[in-house]
Tab-separated table of C-alpha atoms in Angstrom:
chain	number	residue	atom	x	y	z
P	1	UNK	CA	0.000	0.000	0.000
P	2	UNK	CA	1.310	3.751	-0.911
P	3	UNK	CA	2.039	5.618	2.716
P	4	UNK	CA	-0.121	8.568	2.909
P	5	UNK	CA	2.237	10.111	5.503
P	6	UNK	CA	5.724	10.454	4.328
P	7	UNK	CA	6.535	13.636	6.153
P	8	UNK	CA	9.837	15.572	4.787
P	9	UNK	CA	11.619	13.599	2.303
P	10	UNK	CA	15.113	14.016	1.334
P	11	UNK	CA	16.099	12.806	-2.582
P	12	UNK	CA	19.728	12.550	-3.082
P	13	UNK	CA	19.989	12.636	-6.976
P	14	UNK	CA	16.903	13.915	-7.028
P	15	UNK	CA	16.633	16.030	-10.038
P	16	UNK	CA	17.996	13.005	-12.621
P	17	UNK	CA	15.724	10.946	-14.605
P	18	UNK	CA	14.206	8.712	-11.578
P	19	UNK	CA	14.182	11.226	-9.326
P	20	UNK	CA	12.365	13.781	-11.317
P	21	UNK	CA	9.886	11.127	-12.495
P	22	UNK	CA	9.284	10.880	-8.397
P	23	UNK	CA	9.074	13.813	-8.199
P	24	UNK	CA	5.863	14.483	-10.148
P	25	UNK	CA	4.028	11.318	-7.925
P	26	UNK	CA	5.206	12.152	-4.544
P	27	UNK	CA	6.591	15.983	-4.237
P	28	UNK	CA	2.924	17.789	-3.747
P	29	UNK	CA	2.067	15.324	-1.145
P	30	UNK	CA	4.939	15.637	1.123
P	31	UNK	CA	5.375	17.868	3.983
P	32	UNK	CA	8.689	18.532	2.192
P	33	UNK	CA	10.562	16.952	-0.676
P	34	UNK	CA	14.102	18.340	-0.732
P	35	UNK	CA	16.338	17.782	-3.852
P	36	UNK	CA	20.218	17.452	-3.087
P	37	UNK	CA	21.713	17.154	-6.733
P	38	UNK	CA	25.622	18.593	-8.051
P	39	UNK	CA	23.840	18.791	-11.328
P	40	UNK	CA	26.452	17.163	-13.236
P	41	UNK	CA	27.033	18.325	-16.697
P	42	UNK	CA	27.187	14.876	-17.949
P	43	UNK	CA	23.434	15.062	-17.081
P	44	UNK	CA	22.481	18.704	-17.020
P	45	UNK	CA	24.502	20.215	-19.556
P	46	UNK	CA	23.633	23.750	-18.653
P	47	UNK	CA	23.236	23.171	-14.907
P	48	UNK	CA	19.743	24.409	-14.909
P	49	UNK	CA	17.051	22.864	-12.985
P	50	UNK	CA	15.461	20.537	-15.141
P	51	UNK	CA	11.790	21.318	-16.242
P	52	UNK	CA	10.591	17.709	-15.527
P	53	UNK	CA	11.522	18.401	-11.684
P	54	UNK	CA	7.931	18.819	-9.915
P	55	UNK	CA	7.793	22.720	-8.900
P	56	UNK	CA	6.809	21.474	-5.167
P	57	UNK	CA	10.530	19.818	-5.233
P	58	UNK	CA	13.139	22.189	-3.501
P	59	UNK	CA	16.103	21.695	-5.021
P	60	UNK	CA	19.435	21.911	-3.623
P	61	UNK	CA	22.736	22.337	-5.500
P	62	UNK	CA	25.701	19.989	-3.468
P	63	UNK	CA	27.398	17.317	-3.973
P	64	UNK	CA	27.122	14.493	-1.733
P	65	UNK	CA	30.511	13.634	-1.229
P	66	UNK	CA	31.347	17.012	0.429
P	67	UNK	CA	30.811	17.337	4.113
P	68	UNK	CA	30.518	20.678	4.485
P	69	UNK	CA	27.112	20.310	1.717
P	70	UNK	CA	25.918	17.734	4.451
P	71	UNK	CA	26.328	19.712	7.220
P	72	UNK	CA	24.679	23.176	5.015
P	73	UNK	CA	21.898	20.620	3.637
P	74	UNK	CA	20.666	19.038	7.582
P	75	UNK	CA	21.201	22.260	9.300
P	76	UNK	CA	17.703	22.950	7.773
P	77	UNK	CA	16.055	19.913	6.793
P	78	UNK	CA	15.393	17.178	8.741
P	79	UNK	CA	14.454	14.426	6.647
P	80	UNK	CA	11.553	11.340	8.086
P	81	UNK	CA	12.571	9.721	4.915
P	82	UNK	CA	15.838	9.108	2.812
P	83	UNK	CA	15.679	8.696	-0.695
P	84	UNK	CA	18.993	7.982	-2.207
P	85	UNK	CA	19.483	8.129	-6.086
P	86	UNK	CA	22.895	9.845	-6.297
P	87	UNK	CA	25.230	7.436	-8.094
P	88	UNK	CA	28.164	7.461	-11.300
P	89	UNK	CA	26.168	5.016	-13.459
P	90	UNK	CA	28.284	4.121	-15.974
P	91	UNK	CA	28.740	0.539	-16.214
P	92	UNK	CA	32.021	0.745	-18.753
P	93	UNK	CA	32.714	4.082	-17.947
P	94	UNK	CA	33.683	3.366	-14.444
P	95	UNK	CA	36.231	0.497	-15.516
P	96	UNK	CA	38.251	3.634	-16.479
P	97	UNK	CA	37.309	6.159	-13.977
P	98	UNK	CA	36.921	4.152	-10.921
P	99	UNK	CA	38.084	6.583	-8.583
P	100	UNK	CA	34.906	8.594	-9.501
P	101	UNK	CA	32.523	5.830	-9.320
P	102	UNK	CA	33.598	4.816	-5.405
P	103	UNK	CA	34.186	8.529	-4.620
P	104	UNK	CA	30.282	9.324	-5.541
P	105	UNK	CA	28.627	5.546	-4.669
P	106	UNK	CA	30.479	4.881	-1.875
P	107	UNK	CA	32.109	7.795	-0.148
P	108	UNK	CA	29.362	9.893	-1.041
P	109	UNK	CA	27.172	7.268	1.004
P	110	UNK	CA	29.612	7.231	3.587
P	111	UNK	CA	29.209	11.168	3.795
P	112	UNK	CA	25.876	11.171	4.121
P	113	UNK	CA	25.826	8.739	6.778
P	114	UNK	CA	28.710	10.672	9.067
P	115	UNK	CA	26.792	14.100	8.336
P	116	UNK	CA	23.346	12.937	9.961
P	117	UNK	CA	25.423	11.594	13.353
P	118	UNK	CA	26.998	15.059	13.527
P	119	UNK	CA	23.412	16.475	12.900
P	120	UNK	CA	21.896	14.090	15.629
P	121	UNK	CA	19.147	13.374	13.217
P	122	UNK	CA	18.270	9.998	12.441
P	123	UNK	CA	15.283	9.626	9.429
P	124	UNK	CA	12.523	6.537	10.027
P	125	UNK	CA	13.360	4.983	6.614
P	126	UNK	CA	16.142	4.937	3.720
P	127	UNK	CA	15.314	3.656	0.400
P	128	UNK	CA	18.565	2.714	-1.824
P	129	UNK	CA	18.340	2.379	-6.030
P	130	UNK	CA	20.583	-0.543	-6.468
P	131	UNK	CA	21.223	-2.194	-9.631
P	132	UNK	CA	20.967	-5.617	-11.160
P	133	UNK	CA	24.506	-5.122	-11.740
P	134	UNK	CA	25.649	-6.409	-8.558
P	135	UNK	CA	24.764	-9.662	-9.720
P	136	UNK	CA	27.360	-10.026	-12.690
P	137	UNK	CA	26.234	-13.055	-14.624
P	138	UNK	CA	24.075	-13.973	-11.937
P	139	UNK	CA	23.572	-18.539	-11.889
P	140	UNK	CA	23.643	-20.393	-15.019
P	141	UNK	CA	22.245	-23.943	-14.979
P	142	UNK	CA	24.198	-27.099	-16.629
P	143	UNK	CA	22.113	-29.672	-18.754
P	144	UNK	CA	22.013	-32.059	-15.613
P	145	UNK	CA	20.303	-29.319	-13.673
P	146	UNK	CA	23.176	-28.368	-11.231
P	147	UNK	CA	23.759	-24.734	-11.113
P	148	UNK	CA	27.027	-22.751	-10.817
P	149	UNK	CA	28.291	-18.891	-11.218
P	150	UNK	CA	29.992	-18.456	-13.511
P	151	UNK	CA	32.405	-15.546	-12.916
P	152	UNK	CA	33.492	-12.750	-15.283
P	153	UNK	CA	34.050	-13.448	-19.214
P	154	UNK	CA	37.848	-13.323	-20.005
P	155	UNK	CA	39.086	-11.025	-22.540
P	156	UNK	CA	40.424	-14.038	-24.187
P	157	UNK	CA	36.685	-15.508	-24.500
P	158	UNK	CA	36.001	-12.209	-26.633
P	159	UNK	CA	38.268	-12.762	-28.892
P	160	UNK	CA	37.193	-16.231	-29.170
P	161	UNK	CA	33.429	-15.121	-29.528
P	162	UNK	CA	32.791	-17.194	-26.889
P	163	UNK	CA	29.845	-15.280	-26.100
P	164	UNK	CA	28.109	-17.673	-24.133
P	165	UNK	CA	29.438	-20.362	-21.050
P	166	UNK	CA	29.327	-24.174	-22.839
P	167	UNK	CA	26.159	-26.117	-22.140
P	168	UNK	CA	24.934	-23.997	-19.300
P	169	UNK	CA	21.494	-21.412	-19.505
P	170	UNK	CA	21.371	-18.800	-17.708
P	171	UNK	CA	18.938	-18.079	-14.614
P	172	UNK	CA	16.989	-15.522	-14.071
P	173	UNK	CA	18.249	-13.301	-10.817
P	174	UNK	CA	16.000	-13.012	-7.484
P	175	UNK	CA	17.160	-11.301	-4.660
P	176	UNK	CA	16.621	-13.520	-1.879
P	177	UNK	CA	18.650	-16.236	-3.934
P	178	UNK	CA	20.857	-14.800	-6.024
P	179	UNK	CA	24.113	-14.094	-4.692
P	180	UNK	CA	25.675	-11.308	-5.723
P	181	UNK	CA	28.817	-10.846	-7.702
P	182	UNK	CA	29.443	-7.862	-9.632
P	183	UNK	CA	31.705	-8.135	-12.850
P	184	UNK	CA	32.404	-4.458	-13.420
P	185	UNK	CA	33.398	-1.399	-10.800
P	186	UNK	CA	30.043	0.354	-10.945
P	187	UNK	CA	28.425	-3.024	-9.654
P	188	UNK	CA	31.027	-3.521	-6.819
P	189	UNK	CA	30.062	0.097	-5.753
P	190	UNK	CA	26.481	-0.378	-5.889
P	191	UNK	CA	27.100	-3.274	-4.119
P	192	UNK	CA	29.347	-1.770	-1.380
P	193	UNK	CA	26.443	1.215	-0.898
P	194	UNK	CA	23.736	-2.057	-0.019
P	195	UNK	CA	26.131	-3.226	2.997
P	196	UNK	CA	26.923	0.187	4.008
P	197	UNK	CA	23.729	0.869	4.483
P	198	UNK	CA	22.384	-2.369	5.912
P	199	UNK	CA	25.169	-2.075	8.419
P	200	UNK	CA	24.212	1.631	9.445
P	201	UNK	CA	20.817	1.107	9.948
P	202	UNK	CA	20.772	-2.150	11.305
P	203	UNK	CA	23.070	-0.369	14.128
P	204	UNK	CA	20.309	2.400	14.726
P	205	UNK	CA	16.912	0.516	13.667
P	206	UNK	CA	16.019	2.373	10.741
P	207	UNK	CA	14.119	0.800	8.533
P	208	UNK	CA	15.884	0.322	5.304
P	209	UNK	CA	14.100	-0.535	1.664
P	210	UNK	CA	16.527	-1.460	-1.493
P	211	UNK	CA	15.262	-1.562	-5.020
P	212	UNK	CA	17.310	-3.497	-7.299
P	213	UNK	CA	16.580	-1.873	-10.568
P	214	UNK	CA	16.976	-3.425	-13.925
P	215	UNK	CA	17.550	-1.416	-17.003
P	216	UNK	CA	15.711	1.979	-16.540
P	217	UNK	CA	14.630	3.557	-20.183
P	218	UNK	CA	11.751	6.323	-21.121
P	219	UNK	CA	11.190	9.935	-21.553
P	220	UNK	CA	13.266	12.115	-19.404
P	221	UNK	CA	16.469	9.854	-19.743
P	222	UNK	CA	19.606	12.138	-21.082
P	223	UNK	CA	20.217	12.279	-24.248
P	224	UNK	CA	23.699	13.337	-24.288
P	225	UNK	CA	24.713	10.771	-21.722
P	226	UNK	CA	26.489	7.978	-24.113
P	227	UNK	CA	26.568	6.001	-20.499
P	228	UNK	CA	23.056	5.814	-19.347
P	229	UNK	CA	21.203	3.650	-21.679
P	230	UNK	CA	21.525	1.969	-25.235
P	231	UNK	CA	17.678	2.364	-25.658
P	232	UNK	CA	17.837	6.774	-26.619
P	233	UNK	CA	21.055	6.276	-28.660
P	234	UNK	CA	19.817	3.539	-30.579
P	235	UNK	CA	16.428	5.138	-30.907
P	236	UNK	CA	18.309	8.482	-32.235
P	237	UNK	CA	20.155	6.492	-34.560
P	238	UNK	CA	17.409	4.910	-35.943
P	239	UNK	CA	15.840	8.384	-36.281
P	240	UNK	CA	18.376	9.477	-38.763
P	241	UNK	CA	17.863	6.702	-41.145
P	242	UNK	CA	20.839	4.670	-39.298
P	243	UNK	CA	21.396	0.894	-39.664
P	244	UNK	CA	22.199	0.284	-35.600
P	245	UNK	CA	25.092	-1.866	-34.708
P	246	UNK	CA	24.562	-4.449	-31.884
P	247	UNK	CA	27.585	-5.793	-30.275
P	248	UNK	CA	28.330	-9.547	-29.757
P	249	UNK	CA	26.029	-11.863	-31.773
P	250	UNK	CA	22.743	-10.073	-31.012
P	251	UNK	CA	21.607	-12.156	-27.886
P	252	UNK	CA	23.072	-10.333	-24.952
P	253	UNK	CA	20.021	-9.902	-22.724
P	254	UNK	CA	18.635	-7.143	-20.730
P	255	UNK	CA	15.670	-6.481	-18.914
P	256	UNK	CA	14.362	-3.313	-20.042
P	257	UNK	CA	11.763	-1.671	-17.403
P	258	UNK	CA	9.799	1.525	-18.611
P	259	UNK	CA	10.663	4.615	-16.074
P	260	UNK	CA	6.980	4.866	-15.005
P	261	UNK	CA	7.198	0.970	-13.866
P	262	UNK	CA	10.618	2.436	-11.780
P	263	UNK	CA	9.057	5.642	-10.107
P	264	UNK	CA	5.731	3.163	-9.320
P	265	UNK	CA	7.656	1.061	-7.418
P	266	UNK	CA	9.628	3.689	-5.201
P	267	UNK	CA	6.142	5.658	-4.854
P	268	UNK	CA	5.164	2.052	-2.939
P	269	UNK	CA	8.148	1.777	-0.752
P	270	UNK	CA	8.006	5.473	0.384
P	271	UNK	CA	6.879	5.393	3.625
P	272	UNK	CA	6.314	1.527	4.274
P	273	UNK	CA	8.717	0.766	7.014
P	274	UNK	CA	8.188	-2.890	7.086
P	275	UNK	CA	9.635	-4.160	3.612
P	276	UNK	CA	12.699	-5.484	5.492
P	277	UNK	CA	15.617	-5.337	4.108
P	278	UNK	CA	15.990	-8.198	1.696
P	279	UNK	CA	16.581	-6.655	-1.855
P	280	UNK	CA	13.674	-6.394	-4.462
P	281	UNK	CA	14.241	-6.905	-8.070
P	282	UNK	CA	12.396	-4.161	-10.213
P	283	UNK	CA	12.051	-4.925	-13.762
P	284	UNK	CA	9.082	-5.932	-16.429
P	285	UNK	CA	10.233	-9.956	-15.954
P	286	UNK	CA	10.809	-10.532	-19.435
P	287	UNK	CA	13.669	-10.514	-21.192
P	288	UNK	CA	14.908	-9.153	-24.139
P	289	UNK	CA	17.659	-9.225	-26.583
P	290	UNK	CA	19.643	-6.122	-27.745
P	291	UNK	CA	18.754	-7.505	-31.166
P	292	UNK	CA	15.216	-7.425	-30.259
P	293	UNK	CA	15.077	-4.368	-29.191
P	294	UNK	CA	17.042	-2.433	-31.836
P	295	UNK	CA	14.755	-4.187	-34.185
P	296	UNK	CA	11.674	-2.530	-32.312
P	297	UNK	CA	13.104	0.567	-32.871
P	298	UNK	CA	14.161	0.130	-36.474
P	299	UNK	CA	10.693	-0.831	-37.283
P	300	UNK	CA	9.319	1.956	-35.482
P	301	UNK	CA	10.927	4.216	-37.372
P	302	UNK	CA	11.402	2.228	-40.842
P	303	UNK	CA	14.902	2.240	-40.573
P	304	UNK	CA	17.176	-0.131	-41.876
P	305	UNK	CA	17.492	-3.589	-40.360
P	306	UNK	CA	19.858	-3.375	-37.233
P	307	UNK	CA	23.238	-5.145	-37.882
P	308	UNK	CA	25.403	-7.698	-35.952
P	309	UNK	CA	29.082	-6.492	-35.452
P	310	UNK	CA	30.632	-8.695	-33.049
P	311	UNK	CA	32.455	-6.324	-31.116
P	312	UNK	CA	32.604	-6.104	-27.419
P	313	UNK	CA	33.117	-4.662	-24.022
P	314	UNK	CA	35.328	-6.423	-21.962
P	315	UNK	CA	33.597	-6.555	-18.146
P	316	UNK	CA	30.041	-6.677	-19.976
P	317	UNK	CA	27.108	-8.863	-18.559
P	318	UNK	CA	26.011	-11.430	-21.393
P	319	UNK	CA	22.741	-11.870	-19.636
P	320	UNK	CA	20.847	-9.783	-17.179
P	321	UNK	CA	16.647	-10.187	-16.501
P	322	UNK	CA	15.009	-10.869	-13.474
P	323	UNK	CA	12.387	-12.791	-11.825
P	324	UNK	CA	9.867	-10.620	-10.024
P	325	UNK	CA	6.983	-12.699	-8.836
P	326	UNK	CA	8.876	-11.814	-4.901
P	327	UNK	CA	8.250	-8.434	-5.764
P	328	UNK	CA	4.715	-8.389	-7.071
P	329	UNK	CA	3.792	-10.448	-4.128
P	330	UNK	CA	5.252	-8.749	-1.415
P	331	UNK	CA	5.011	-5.107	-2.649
P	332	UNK	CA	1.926	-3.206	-3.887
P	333	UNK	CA	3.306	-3.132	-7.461
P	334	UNK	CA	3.743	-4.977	-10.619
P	335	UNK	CA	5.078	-3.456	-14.132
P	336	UNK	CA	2.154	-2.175	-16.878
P	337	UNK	CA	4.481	-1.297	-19.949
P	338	UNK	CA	5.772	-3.765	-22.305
P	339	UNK	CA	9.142	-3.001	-24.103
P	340	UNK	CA	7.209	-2.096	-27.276
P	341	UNK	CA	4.477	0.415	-25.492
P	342	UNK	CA	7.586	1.787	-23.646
P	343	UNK	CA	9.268	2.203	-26.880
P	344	UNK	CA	6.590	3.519	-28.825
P	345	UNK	CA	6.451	6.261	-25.500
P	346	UNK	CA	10.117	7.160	-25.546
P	347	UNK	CA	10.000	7.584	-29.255
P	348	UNK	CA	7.423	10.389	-29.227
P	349	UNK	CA	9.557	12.288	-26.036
P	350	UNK	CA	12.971	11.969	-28.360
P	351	UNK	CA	11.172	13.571	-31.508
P	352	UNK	CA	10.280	16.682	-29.671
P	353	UNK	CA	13.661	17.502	-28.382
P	354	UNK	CA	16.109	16.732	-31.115
């Protein structure tokens, strides 16, 4: 059930793509809905606050891995709730600039977390955006039935095209079974923010709620950030006419969940202080190769077929979906777009801006 009373609510991250699509549920109903954001200009090119931020949303420009922003931020507001979005998300871009990625996921958690013992303020609830990347590759399943993980895929499978593990499927990932282990840095820091947290608030019983999102797409998702998402660059490309390339043999799978399905199921955590703490997988349950889905889009737009290029990116996932019957059972929430209604959606939002 959705929490009528959510008090003052606190949204690190809180003017990027989830947290402004929050925003426009939740912001007019709270007592307060405060928006700590740095405004990166890998995100907000101009550094402007962005028009799909609800006006009820007060927005606050710091960056959560300074302590002196923390100190500013709780001097005034004293959030009942914790919302925390803030993360690098660049799943190859943070095999180069790792530094950056555990400065902002971790530190910047670790900041947060110092800053509200020297405030003496303690909120009822956090609620953490993880990522299906801290599974890696997840369990894969031999032909007798016997499962195993199966690690990271060498560089030297690549240039094999060894796309796959030998006579193994994979499994779909589930929180309460799945252990986790991540295969890139972005993952491991995602990762590392779950136990912080768990830790922290076990220590002080606050409740604590984590959301293991899948792959987040739809209107309001940057278009400049090459990092973020295949589904707006492919969907541009496809807008000029552009045959899209897809990278291994076409069956990498992902588990593409529409960002209305994303802010639905924060909007149902918000507030509900007995979730526990075991992760919840947030996706649409189905999944879906990049082959598929760049041929969605190239129909969409009557582009030419999408092509196969066999090139790859060394630390990538080769399959990635979820199982989310835990979720639907346990939360008041299941997924209502499909990959081609969510397409069809984020089309329509592109075509107005570029």
């Amino acid at each position: 059930m959705v929490a009528t009373d959510i008090g003052t609510v606190l949204v690190t991250g809180g003017a990027g793509f989830i947290g402004c699509a929050l925003s426009q549920r939740l912001a007019a109903r709270a007592d307060r809905w405060v928006v700590l954001d740095n405004l990166h200009p890998q995100v907000h090119p101009n550094a402007e606050r962005p028009a799909e931020l609800h006006p009820a949303a007060e927005l606050v420009h710091g960056d959560v891995t300074k302590a002196a922003d923390w100190d500013s931020l709780l001097a005034d507001v004293r959030p009942d709730i914790l919302v925390h979005l803030a993360a690098e998300t660049g799943t190859a871009q943070s095999l180069h600039e790792a530094t950056r990625h555990a400065e902002v996921n971790v530190v910047g958690t670790t900041q947060m977390l110092d800053a509200f013992g020297r405030a003496g303020h303690t909120p009822r609830q956090f609620v953490l955006s993880s990522s299906r990347a801290v599974y890696g590759e997840g369990e894969w399943q031999r032909e007798d039935g016997s499962t195993f993980a199966p690690g990271q895929r060498s560089h030297a499978q690549f240039e094999r095209k060894e796309w796959d593990f030998a006579g193994a499927r994979p499994l779909p990932s589930e929180g309460s079974r799945t252990r986790p282990a991540p295969t890139s840095v972005y993952g491991a820091t995602k990762l590392a923010q779950e136990n912080i947290l768990s830790a922290w608030t076990s220590s002080h019983d606050v409740a604590l709620t984590i959301l293991r999102f899948q792959n987040v797409y739809g209107p309001g998702q940057s278009l400049i950030n090459p990092y973020t998402g295949i589904v707006s660059l492919f969907s541009q490309m496809a807008m000029r006419g552009e045959s899209i390339p897809v990278y291994e043999d076409g069956r990498i799978t992902r588990d593409f969940v529409y960002i209305e399905d994303v802010a639905a199921s924060l909007e149902t955590v918000i507030g509900d202080l007995a979730t526990g703490s075991t992760p919840f997988d947030v996706g649409s349950g189905v999944g879906t190769t990049i082959l598929e889905l760049a041929q969605h889009i190239a129909d969409f737009h009557g582009a030419p077929a999408p092509h196969v290029t066999e090139q790859y990116r060394d630390g990538d996932v080769r399959h990635a979906e979820c199982t989310i019957q835990r979720t639907t059972a346990e939360l008041d929430w299941k997924p209502e777009w499909s990959v081609e209604r969510g397409i069809a959606g984020l089309q329509q939002w592109i075509a107005e801006r570029v």
